[in-house]
Coordinates of C-alpha atoms and ligand atoms in Angstrom, one line a residue:
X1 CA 14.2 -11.4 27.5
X2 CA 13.0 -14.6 28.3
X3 CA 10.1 -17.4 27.8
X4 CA 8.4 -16.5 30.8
X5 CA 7.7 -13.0 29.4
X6 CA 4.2 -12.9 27.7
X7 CA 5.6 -10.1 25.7
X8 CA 8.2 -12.1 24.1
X9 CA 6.4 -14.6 23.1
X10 CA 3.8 -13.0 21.6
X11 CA 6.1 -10.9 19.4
X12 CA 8.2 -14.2 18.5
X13 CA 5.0 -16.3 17.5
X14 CA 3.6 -13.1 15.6
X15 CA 7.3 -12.6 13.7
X16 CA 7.9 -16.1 12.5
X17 CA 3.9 -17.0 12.6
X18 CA 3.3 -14.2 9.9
X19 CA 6.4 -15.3 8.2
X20 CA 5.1 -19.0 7.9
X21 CA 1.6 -17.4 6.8
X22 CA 3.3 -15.8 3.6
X23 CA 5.6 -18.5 2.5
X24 CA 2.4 -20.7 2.7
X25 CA 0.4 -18.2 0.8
X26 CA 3.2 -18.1 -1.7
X27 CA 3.6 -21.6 -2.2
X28 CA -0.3 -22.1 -2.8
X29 CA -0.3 -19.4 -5.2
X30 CA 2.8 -20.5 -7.4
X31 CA 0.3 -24.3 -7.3
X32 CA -2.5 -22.6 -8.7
X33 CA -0.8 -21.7 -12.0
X34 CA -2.7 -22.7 -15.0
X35 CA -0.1 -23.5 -17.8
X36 CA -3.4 -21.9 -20.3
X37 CA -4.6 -18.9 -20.4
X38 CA -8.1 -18.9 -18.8
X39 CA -11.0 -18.8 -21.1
X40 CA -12.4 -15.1 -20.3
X41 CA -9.1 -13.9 -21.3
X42 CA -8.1 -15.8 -24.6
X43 CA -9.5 -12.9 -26.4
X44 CA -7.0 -10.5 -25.5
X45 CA -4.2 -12.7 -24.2
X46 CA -2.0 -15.4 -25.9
X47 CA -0.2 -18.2 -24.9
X48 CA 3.2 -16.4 -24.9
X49 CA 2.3 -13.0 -23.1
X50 CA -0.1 -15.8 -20.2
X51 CA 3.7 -17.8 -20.2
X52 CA 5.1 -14.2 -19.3
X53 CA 2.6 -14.1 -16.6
X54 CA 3.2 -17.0 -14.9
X55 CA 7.0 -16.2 -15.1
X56 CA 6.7 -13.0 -13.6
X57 CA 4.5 -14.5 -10.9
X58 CA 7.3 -17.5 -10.3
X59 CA 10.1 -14.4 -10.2
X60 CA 8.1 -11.9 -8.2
X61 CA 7.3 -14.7 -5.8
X62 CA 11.3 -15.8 -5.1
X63 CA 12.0 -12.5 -4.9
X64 CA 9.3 -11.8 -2.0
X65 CA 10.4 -15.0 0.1
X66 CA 14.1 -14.1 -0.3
X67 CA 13.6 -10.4 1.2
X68 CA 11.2 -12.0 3.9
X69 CA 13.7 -14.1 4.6
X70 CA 16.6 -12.3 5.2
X71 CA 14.6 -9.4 6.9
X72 CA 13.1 -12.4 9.5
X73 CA 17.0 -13.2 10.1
X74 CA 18.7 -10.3 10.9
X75 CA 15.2 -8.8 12.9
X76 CA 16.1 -12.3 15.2
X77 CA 19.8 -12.1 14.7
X78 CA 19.5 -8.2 16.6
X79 CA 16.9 -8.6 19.2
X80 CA 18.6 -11.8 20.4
X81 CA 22.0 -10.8 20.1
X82 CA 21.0 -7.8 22.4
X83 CA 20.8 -5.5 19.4
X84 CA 17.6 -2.9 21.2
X85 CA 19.8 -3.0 24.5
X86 CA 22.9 -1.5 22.6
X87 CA 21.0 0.7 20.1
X88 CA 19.4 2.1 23.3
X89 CA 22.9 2.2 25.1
X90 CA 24.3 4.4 22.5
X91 CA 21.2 6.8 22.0
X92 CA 21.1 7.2 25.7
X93 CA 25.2 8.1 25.2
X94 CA 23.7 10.9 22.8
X95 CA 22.2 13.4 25.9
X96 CA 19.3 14.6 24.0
X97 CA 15.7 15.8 25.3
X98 CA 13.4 12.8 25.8
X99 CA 11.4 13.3 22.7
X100 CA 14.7 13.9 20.5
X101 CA 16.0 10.6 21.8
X102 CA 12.8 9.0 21.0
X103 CA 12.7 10.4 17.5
X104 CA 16.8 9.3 16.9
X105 CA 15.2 5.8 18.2
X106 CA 12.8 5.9 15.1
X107 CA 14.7 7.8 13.0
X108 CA 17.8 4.6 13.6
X109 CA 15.1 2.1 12.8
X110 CA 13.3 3.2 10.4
X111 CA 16.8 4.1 8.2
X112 CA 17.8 0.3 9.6
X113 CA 14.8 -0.7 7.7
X114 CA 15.7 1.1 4.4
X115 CA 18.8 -0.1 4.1
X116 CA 17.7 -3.6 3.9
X117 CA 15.1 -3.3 2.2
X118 CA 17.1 -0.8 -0.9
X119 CA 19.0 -3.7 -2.8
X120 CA 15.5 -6.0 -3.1
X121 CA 14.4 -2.5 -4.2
X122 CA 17.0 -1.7 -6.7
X123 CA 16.7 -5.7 -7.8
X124 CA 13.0 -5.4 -8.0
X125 CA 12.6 -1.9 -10.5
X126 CA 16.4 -2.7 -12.1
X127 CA 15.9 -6.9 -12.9
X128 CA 12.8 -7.4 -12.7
X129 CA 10.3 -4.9 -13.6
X130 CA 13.0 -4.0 -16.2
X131 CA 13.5 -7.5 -17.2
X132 CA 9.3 -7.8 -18.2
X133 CA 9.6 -4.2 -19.6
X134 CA 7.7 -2.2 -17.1
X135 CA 10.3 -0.6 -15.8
X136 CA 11.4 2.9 -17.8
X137 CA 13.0 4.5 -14.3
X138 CA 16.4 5.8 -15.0
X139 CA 18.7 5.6 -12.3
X140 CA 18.7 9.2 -11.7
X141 CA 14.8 9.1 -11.4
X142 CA 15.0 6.2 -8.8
X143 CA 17.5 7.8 -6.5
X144 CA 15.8 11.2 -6.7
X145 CA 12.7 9.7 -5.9
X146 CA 13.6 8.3 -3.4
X147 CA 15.5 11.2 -1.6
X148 CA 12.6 13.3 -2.1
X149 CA 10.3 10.5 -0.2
X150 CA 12.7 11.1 2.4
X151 CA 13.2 14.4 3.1
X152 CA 9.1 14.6 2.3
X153 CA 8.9 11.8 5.1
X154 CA 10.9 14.0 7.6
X155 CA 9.2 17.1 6.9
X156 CA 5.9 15.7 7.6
X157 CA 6.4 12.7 9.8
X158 CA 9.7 13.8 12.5
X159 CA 7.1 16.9 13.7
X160 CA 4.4 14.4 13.5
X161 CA 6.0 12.1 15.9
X162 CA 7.2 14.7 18.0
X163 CA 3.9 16.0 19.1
X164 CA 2.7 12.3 19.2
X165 CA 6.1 11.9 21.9
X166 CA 5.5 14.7 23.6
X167 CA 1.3 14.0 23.9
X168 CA 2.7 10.7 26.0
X169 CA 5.0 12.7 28.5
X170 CA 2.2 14.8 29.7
X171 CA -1.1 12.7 29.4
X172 CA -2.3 9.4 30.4
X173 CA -4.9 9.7 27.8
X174 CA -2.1 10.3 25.4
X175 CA -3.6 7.4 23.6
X176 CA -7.1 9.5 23.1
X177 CA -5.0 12.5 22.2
X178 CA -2.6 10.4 20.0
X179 CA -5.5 8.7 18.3
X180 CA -7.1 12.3 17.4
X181 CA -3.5 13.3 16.0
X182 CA -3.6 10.2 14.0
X183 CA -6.7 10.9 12.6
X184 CA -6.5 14.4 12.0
X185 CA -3.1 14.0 10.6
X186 CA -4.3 11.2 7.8
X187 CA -7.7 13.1 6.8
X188 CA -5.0 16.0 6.2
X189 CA -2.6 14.3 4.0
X190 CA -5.7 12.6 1.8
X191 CA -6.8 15.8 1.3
X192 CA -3.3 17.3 0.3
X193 CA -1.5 14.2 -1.2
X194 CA -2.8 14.7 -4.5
X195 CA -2.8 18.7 -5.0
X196 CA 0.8 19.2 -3.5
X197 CA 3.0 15.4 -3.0
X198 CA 1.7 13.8 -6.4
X199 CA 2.9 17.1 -8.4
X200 CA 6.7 16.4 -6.9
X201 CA 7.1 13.7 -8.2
X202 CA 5.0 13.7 -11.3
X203 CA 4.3 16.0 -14.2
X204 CA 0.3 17.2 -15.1
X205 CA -0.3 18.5 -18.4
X206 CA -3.7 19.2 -19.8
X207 CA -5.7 16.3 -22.0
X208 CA -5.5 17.3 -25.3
X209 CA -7.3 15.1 -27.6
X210 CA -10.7 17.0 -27.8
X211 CA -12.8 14.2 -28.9
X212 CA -12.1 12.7 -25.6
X213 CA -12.6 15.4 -23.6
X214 CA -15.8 16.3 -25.0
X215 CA -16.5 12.4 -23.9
X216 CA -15.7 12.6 -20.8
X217 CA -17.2 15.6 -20.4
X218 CA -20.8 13.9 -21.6
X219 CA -20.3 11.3 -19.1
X220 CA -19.6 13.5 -16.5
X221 CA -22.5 15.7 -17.2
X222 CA -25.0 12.0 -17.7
X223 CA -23.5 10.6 -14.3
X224 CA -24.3 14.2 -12.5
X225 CA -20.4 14.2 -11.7
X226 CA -19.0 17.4 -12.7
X227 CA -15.2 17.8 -13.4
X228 CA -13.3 20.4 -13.1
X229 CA -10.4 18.9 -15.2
X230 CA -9.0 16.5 -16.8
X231 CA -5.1 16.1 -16.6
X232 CA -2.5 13.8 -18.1
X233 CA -0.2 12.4 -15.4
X234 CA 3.7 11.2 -17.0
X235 CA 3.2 7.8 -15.6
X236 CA 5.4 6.5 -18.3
X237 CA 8.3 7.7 -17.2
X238 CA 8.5 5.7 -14.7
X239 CA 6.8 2.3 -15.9
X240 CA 4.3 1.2 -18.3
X241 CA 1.8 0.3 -15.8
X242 CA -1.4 2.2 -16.5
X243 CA -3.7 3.8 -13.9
X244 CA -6.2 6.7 -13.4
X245 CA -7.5 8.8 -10.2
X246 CA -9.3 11.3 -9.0
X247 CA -8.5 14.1 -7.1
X248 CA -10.8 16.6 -5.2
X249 CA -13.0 17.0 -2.3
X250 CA -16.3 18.6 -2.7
X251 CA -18.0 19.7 -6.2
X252 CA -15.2 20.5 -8.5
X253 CA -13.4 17.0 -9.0
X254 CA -10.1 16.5 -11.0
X255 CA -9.5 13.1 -12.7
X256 CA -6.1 12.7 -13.5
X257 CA -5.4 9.9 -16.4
X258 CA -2.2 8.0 -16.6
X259 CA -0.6 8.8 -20.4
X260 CA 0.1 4.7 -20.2
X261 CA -4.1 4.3 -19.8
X262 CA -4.3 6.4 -22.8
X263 CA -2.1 5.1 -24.7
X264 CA -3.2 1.7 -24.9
X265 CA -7.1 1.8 -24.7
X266 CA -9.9 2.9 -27.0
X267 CA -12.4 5.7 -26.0
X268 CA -14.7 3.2 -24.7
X269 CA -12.5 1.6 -22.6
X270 CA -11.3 4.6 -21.0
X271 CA -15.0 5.9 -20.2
X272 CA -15.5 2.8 -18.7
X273 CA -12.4 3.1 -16.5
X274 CA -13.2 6.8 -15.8
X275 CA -17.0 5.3 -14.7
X276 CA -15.7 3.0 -12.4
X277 CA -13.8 5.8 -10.6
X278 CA -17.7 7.8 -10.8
X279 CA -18.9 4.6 -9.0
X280 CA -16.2 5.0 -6.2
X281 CA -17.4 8.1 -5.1
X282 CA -21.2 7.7 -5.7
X283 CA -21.0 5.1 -3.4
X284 CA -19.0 7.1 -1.0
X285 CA -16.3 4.6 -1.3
X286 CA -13.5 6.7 0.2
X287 CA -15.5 8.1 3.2
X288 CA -16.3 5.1 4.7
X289 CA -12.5 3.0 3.8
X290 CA -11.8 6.3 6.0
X291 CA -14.3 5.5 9.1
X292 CA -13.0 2.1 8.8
X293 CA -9.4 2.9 9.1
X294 CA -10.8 5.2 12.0
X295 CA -12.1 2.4 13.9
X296 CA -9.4 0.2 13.2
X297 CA -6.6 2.7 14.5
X298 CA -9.0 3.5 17.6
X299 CA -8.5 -0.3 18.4
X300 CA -4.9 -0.2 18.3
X301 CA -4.4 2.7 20.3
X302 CA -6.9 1.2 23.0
X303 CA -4.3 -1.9 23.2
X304 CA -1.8 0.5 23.3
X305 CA -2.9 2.4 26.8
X306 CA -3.0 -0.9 28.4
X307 CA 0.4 -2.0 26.7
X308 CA 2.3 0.9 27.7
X309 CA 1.4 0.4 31.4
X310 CA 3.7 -3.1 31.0
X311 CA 7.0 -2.8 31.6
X312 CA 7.6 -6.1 30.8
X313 CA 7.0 -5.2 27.0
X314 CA 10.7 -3.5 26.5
X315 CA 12.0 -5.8 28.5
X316 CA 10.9 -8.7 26.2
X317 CA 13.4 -7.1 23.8
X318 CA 16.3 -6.7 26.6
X319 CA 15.7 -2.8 27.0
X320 CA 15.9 -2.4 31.0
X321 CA 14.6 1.2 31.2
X322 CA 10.7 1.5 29.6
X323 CA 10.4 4.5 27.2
X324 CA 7.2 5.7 25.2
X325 CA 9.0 5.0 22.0
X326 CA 10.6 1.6 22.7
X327 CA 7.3 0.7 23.9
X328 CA 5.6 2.1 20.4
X329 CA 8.2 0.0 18.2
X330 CA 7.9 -2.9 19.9
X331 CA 3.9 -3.1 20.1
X332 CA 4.1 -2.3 16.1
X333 CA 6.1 -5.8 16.2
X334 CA 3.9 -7.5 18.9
X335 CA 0.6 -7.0 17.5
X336 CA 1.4 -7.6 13.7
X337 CA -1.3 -10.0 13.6
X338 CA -4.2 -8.2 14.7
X339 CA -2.8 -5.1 12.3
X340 CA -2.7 -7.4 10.0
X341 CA -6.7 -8.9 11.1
X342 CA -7.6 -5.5 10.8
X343 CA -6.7 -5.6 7.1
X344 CA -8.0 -8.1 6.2
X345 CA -10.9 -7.0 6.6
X346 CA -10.3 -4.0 5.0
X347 CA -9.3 -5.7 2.0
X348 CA -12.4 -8.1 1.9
X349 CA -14.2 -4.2 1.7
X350 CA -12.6 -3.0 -0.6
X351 CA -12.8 -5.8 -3.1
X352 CA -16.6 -5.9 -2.3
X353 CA -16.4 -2.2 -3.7
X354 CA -14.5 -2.7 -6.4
X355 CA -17.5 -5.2 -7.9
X356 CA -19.6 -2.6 -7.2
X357 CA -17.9 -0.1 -9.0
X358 CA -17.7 -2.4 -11.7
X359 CA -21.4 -2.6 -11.7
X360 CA -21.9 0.8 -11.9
X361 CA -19.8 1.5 -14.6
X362 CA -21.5 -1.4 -16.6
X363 CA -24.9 0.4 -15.9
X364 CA -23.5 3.8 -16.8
X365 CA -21.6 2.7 -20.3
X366 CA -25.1 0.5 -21.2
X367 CA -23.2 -2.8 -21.9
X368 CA -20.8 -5.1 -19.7
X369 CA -18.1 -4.6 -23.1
X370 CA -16.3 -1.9 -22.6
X371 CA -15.4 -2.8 -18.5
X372 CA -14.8 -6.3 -19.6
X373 CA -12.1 -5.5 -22.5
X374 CA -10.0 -2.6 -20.4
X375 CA -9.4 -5.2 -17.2
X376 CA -8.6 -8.0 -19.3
X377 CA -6.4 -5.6 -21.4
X378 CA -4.9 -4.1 -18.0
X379 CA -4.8 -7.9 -16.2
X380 CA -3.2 -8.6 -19.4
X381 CA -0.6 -5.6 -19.8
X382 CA 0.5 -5.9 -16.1
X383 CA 1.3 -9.4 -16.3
X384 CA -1.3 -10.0 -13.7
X385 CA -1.8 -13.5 -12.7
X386 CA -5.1 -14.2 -13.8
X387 CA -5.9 -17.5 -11.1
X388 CA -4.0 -16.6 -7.5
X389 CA -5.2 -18.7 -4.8
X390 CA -7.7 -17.8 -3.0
X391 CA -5.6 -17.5 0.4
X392 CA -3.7 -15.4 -1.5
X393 CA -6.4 -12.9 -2.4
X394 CA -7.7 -13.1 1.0
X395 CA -4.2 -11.9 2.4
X396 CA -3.2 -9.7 0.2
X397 CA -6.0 -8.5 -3.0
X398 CA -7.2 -4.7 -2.2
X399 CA -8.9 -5.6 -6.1
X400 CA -11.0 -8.9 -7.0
X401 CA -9.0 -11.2 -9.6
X402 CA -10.0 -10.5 -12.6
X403 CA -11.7 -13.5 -13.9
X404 CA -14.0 -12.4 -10.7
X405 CA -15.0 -9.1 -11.9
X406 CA -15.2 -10.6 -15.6
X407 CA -18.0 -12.9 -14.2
X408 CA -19.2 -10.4 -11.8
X409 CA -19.6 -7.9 -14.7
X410 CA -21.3 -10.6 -17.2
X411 CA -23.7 -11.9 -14.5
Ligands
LIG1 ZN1 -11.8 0.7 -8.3

């Protein structure tokens, strides 16, 4: 551990650099905060729910620094104080197999991680979300939730990483091999996340209001889209946010509507909604989001073969004896930036789809209306902040603003 290692400075300037990065990203958005609601949105919004708005952008930001904050101190407060050399110390105490020692490494961490970040969790869906009335989560639901995304997590992620362990003991092209596991492993669970993971923790009933079925259904035949069926997801049980997806590979498609969508939009609106999903996959969207994550993950493990062959990586973090998984942990932390780089331009992609989706869903409703009224009704029912900086979009937006999309949509 010490300034002469290339290792440790690099992870130091990427911890606090991308800390700095977010404050100031924070700070520009809270100073682009129009006291009025903007023009495009006076229709459905007024003054009190655009104060809302601004509020819950002002609470959600001082929220987000604080947790930054204290998750910055005590990551620099451990690795300086020696924290990686004792957590390793103690593992090694264990006597386990090379790859169980590497997945208790993780497995340590990764809890580490959950127990700081749980109270800013509890304090986000308890205070705040509750506070604006989003939140509709009991207790109970939170908790169970969140033991089931555990044990889910272990079921699917401890073998995961076991192979991925293993793949590095016996191959120095572990980082092809680990790549193609990576790969293999996320096609998999986009295939199977909505048929098997979304069902355990939310309930699908059948759409029953006929006259919108027989709509969709006339969409879906006019758009050559057909759908196997539609399904009503209990979104509100949890919060009041609306949403709607699609799930399905191949011909038959499902499209699964959020009961919060339904409740609050007309017929039109939710067409239009349902169109811009249409969009997402005539485009073929989703296939090439997943060639880009492809590429971008073969990038990082190409770093990672030449960063693995540095012993002065672990030491950089005071851990004497190199291991496969110390190595993995600490190049996560080391290359933050270009991870984050990466998404970036993911995200710029994505919001370029997203107006294009738009424009297909204009094209295949005949008129701009329908589009137009269920974002400004959805901007407006999230409490969205209709005029973030546009750093802050750049950083963090997977969707354009929507006074973006509005104009998009009109042009
Ligand atoms: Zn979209």
């Amino acid at each position: 551990m010490s300034a002469n290692n290339p290792w440790f400075l690099l992870a130091l300037v990427a911890t606090v650099g991308l800390y700095h990065l977010e404050l100031i990203a924070t700070l520009l958005n809270l100073s682009a905060l129009k006291p009025e609601p903007p023009d495009a949105m006076r229709a459905t919004t007024d003054q009190d729910t655009h104060e809302r708005a601004l509020e819950y952008a002002r609470v959600t930001a001082k929220q987000g620094v604080m947790e930054n904050s204290i998750a910055l101190t005590l990551m620099l407060g451990f690795w300086f104080m020696g924290g990686f050399t004792w957590l390793d110390h103690l593992i090694h105490g264990w006597h386990l197999s090379p790859v169980a020692r590497g997945l208790a490494i993780i497995g340590v961490m990764f809890m580490a991680r959950q127990v700081v970040s749980f109270p800013f969790d509890v304090y986000d869906t308890f205070v705040i979300e509750r506070g604006f009335g989003f939140n509709k989560t009991t207790l109970a639901t939170f908790v169970l939730d969140r033991i089931k995304g555990l044990m889910l997590l272990a079921a699917l992620g401890l073998p995961f990483m076991a192979l991925l362990l293993w793949l590095f003991t016996i191959s120095n092209f572990a980082a092809l091999y680990g790549w193609l596991a990576v790969s293999a492993f996320s096609l998999l669970m986009s295939f199977i996340a909505p048929r098997l993971i979304m069902p355990m923790f939310y309930k699908f009933t059948p759409l029953e209001d006929a006259e919108l079925r027989a709509k969709i259904h006339e969409l879906s035949m006019r758009l050559t889209f057909p759908v196997a069926d539609v399904s009503v997801v209990d979104g509100s049980r949890r919060s009041t946010k609306a949403n709607a997806f699609f799930a399905g590979f191949g011909k038959a498609k499902r499209i699964a509507l959020f009961d919060t969508l339904l409740k609050n939009h007309t017929h039109d609106e939710i067409l239009a909604v349902l169109a811009h999903e249409i969009g997402h996959c005539k485009r073929r969207h989703v296939p090439k989001q997943i060639v880009l994550s492809l590429i971008s993950s073969a990038v990082m493990f190409a770093l990672l073969h030449f960063a693995l062959q540095d012993p002065r990586l672990c030491a950089a973090f005071g851990i004497g004896r190199p291991s496969i998984t110390w190595s993995l942990v600490f190049f996560s932390i080391a290359f933050q930036p270009l991870n984050l780089a990466l998404s970036l331009f993911g995200g710029h992609l994505s919001r370029k789809f997203e107006i294009e989706a738009d424009a297909f869903a204009r094209t295949a409703m005949g008129s701009a209306t329908p589009m137009i009224h269920a974002l400004t009704k959805l901007s407006r029912d999230h409490l969205s902040n209709p005029t973030p900086h546009p750093f802050y979009v750049f950083l963090h937006y997977s969707h354009p603003p929507v006074l973006q999309r509005v104009a998009a949509l009109e042009s």
